[in-house]
Short mmCIF file of C-alpha atoms in Angstrom, two decimals:
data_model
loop_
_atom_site.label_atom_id
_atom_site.label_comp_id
_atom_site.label_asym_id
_atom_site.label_seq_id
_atom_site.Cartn_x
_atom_site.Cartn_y
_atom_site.Cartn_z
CA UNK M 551 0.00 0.00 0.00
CA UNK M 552 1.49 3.39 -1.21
CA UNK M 553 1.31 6.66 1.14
CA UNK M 554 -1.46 8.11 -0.48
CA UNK M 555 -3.40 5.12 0.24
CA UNK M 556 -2.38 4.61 3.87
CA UNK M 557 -3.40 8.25 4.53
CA UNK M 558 -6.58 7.67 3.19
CA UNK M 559 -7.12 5.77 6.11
CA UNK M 560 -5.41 7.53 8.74
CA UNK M 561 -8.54 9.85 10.45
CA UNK M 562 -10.55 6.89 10.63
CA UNK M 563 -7.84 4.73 12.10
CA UNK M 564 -6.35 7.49 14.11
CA UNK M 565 -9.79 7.61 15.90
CA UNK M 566 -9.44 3.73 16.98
CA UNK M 567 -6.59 4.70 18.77
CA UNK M 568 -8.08 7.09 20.88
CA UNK M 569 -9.59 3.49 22.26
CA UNK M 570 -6.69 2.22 23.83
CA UNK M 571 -5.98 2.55 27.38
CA UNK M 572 -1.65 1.80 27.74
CA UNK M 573 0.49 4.60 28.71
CA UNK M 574 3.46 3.48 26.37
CA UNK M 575 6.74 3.35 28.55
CA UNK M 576 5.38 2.67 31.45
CA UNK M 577 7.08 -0.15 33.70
CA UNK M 578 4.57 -0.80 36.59
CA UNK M 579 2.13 -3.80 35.68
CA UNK M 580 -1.24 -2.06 36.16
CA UNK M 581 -4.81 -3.21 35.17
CA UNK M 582 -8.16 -1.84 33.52
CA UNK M 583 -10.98 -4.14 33.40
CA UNK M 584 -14.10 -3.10 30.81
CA UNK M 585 -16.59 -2.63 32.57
CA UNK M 586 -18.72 -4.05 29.80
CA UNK M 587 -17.48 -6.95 28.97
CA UNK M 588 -14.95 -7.66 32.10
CA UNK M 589 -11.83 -7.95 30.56
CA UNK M 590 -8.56 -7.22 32.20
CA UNK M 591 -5.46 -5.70 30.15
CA UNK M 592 -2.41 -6.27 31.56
CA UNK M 593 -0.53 -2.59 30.65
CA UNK M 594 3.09 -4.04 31.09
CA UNK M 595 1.91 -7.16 27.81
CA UNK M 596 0.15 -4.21 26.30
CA UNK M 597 3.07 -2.05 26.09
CA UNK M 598 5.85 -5.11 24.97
CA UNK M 599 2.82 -5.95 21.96
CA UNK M 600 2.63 -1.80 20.83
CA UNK M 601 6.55 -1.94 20.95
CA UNK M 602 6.53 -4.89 18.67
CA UNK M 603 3.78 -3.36 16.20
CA UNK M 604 5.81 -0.46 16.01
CA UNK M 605 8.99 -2.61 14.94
CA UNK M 606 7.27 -4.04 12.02
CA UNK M 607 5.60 -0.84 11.33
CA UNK M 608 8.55 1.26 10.89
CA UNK M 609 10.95 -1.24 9.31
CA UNK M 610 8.59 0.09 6.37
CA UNK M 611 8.74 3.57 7.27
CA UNK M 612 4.85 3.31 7.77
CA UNK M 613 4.75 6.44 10.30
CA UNK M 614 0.69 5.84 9.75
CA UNK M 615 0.60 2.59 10.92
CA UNK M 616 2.21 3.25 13.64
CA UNK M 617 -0.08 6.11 14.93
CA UNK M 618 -2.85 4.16 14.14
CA UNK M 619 -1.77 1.76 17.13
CA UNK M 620 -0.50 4.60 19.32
CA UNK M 621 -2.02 3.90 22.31
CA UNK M 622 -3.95 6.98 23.46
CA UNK M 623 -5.17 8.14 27.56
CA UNK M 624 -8.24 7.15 28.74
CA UNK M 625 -11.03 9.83 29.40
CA UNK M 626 -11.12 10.84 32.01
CA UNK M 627 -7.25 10.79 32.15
CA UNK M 628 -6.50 8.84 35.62
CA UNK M 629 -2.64 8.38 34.72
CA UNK M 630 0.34 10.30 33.24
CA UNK M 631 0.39 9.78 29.40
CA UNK M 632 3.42 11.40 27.45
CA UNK M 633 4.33 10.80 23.32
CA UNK M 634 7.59 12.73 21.91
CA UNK M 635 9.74 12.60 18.73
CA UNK M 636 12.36 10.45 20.92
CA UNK M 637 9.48 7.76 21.46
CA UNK M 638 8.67 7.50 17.78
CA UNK M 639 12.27 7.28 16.58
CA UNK M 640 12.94 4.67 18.99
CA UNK M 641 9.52 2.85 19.04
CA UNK M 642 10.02 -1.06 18.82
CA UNK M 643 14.64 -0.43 17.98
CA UNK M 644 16.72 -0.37 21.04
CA UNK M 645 18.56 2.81 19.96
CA UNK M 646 22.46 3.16 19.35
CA UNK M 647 24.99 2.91 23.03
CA UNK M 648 25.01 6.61 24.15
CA UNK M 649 21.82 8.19 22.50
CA UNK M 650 20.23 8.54 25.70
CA UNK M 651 21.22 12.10 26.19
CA UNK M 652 20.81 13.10 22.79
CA UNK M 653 17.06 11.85 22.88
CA UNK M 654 16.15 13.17 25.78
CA UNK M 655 17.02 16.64 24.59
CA UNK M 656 14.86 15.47 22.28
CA UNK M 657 12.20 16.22 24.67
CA UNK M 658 12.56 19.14 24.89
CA UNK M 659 12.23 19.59 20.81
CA UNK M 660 8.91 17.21 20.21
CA UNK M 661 7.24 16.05 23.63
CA UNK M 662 2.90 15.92 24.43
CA UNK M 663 2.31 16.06 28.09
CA UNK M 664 -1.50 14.76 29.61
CA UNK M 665 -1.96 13.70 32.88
CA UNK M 666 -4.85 14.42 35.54
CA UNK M 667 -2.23 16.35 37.35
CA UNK M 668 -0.18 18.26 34.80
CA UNK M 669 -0.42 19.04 30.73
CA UNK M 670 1.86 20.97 28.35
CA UNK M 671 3.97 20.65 24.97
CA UNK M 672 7.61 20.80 24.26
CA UNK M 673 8.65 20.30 27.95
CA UNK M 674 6.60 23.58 29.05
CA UNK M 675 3.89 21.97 30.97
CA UNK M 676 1.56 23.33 33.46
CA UNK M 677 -0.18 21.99 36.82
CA UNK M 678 -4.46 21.83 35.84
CA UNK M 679 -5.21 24.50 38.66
CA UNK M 680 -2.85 26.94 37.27
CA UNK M 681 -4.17 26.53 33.40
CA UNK M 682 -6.03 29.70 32.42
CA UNK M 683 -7.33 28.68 28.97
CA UNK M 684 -6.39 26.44 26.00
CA UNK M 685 -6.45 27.69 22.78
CA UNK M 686 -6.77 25.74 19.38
CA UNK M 687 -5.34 26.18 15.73
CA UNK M 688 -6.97 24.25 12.09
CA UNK M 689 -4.62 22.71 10.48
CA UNK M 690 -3.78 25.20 7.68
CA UNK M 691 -2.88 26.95 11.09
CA UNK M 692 -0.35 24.56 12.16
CA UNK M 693 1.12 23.63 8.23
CA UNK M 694 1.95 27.85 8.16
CA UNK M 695 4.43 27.53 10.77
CA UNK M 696 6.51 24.47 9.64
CA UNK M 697 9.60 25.72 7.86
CA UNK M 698 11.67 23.08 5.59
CA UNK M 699 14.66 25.28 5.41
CA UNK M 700 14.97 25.66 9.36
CA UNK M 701 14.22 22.70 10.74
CA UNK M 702 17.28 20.63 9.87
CA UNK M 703 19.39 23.28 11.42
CA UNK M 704 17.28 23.28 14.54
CA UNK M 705 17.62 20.22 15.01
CA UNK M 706 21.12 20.26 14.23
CA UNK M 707 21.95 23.26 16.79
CA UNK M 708 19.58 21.56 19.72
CA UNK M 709 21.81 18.52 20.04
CA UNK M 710 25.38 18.34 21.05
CA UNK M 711 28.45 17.13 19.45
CA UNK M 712 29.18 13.85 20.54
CA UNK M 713 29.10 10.15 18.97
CA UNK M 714 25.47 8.83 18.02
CA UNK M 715 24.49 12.34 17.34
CA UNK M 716 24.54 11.90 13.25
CA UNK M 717 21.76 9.06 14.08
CA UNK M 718 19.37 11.10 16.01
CA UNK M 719 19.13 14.18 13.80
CA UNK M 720 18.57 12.05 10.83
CA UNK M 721 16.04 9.90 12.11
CA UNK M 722 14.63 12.75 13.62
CA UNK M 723 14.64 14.84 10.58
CA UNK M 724 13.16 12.00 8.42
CA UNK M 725 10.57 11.19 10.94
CA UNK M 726 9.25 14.63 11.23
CA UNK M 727 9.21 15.27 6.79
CA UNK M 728 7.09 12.13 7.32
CA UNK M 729 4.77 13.63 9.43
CA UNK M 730 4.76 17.07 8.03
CA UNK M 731 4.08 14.94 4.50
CA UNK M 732 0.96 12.83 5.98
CA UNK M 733 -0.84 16.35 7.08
CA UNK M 734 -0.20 18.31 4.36
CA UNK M 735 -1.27 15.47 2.33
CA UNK M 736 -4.12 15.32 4.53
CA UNK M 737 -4.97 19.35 4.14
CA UNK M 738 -4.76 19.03 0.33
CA UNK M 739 -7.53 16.05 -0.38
CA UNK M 740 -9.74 17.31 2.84
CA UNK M 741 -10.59 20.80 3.03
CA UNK M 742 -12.66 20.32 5.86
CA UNK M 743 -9.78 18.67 7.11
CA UNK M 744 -7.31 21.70 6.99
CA UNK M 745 -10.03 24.02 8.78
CA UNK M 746 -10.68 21.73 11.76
CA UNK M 747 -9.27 23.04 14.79
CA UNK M 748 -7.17 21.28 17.61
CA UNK M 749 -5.85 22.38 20.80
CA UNK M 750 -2.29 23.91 20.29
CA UNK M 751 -1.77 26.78 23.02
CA UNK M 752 -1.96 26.44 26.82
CA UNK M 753 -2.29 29.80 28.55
CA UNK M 754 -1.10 29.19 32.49
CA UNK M 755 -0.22 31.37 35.73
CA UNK M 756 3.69 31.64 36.13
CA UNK M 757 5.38 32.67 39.12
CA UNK M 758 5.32 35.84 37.85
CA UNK M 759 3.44 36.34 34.68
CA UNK M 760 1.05 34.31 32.23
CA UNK M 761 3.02 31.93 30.07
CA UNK M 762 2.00 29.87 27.47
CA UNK M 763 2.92 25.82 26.33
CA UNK M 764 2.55 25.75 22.52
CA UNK M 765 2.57 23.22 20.31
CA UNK M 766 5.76 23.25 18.07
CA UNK M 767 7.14 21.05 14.74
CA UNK M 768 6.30 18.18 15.79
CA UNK M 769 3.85 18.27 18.27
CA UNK M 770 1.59 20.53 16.12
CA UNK M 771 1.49 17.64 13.13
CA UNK M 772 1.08 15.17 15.59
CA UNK M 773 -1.95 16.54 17.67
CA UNK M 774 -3.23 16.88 13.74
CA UNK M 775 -3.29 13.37 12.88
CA UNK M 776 -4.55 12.14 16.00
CA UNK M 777 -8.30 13.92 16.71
CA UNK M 778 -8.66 11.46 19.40
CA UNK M 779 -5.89 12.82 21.52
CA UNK M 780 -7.27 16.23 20.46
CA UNK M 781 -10.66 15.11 22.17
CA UNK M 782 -9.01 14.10 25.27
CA UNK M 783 -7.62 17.13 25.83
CA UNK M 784 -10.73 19.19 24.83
CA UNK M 785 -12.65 17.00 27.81
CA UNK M 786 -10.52 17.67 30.57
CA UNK M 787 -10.12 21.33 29.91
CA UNK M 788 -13.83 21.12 29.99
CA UNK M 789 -14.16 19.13 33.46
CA UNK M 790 -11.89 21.70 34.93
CA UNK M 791 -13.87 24.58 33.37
CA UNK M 792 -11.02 25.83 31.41
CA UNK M 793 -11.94 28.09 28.29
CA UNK M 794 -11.70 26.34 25.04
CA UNK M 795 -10.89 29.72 22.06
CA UNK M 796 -9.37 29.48 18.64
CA UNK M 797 -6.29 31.30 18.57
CA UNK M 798 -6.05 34.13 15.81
CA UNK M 799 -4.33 32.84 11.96
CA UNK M 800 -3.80 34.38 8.93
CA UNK M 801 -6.21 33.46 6.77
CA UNK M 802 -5.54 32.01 3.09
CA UNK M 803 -7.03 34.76 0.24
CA UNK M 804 -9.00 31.97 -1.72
CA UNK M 805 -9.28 28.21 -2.65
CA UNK M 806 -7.18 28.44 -5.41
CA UNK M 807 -4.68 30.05 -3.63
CA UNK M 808 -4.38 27.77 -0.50
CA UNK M 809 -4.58 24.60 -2.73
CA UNK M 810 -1.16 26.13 -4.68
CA UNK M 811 0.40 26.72 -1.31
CA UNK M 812 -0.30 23.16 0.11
CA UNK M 813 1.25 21.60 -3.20
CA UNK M 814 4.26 23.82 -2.86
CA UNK M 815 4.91 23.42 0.69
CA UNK M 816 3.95 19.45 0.19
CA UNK M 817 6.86 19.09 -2.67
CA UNK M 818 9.45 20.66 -0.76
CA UNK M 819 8.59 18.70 2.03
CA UNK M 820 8.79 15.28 0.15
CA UNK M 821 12.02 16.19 -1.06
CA UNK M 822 13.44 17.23 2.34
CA UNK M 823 11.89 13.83 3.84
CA UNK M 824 13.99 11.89 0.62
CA UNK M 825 16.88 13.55 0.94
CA UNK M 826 17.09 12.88 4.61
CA UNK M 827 15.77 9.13 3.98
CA UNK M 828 18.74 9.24 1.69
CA UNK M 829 21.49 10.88 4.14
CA UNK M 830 20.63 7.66 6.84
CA UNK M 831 20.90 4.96 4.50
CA UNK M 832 24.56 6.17 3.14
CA UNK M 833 25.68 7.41 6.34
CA UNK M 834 29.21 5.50 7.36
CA UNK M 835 28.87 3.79 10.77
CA UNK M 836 29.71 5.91 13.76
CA UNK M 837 32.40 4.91 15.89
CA UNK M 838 31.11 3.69 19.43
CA UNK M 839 31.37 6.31 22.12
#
């Protein structure tokens, strides 16, 4: 199955994920029994069969597929629930000896935060209580502030130079053109699509002013594809009777004009994504640290 065809399927799968219950990483063994039908899943066999999914799923590069099993937080969210860039690039590989640093700065780059406690983006999060309103963005919205001829290098400057760091920013960079590809793909056959809004901005009391978590290149794209992560959210700003607005865009002049800018910014992404795809697979070995 070709791209095109796999993102066909990606808002309807996307929204079976938003069914699952496993907080990926997690070590404890911890249960949830359906209160339907009495089931119990067992989160630590849960987590080892997502890990193996994702294996198979991105031997083939299939950054859809792998979504589409994502396990999402339950809702009401009872538990800590986090998904980053260093997750997906590592998701079912044991990474290279002494990438541990260099993907948890990572985190700091590409990271969702949801818990009943706490939520943010990018490593800015924000205790519930203190969260003033959230504010959300279509998608047009998010595909204006993805830049192809910046990322590389912020990727680039974020991460130190030591061994294993050649690894991470390509497989970064290659996951994220992947992304970026899937939702402007997305905004070009779905108009709705590109004007549907999801929560992007999270307005919260500082110490000593308001500050604000926002979504960034990756997290944007991601909370994009996945509308059931974007419901989550949406429902527990609303139990804690935190204001929902759409944050203010610059709006596209006409049809024919935003369709030409989503197939311009679409090629140059694909290109980006092959020309990293290309960089990884003729990259020389790196010497062990």
């Amino acid at each position: 199955m070709g791209m095109k065809d796999r993102l066909e399927q990606m808002r309807q799968r996307a929204q079976e994920a938003g069914k699952m219950v496993v907080d990926v990483g997690v070590d404890a063994v911890r249960e949830k029994r359906d209160a339907a039908t009495g089931y119990v899943t067992d989160r630590r066999d849960a987590a080892q069969a997502f890990a193996g999914e994702a294996k198979s799923a991105l031997k083939e590069g299939d950054v859809e597929e792998l979504l589409r099993r994502l396990p999402l937080p339950a809702s009401p969210v009872a538990e800590h629930w986090q998904w980053s860039l260093g997750k997906l690039i590592t998701a079912g590989n044991k990474p290279p000896l002494g990438t541990g640093l260099l993907l948890g700065l990572l985190d700091n780059f590409g990271t969702i935060d949801v818990g009943p406690e706490e939520v943010g983006f990018d490593g800015a999060t924000a205790k519930w209580h203190k969260v003033r309103a959230v504010r959300t963005r279509s998608l047009d919205g998010i595909l204006q502030k993805l830049s192809t001829d910046t990322f590389t290098e912020s990727v680039e400057g974020l991460l130190p130079p030591v061994p294993g760091r050649g690894w991470v920013s390509e497989k970064a960079t290659a996951a994220m053109f992947t992304i970026w590809a899937m939702v402007t793909d997305l905004a070009i056959r779905d108009p709705e699509a590109g004007r549907r809004q999801v929560v992007c901005e999270i307005e919260y009391k500082g110490w000593i002013r308001t500050k604000e978590a926002e979504t960034g290149f990756f997290t944007g794209p991601v909370m994009a594809l996945l509308p059931g992560l974007d419901a989550v959210l949406r429902a527990e700003a609303g139990r804690r009777g935190v204001v929902v607005e759409e944050a203010e865009e610059t709006s596209i002049a006409s049809a024919e004009a935003r369709v030409a800018w989503l197939r311009e910014k679409h090629a140059a992404i694909v290109a980006k994504r092959e020309a990293a795809v290309q960089a990884i697979e003729e990259a020389p070995a790196e010497p062990a640290p």
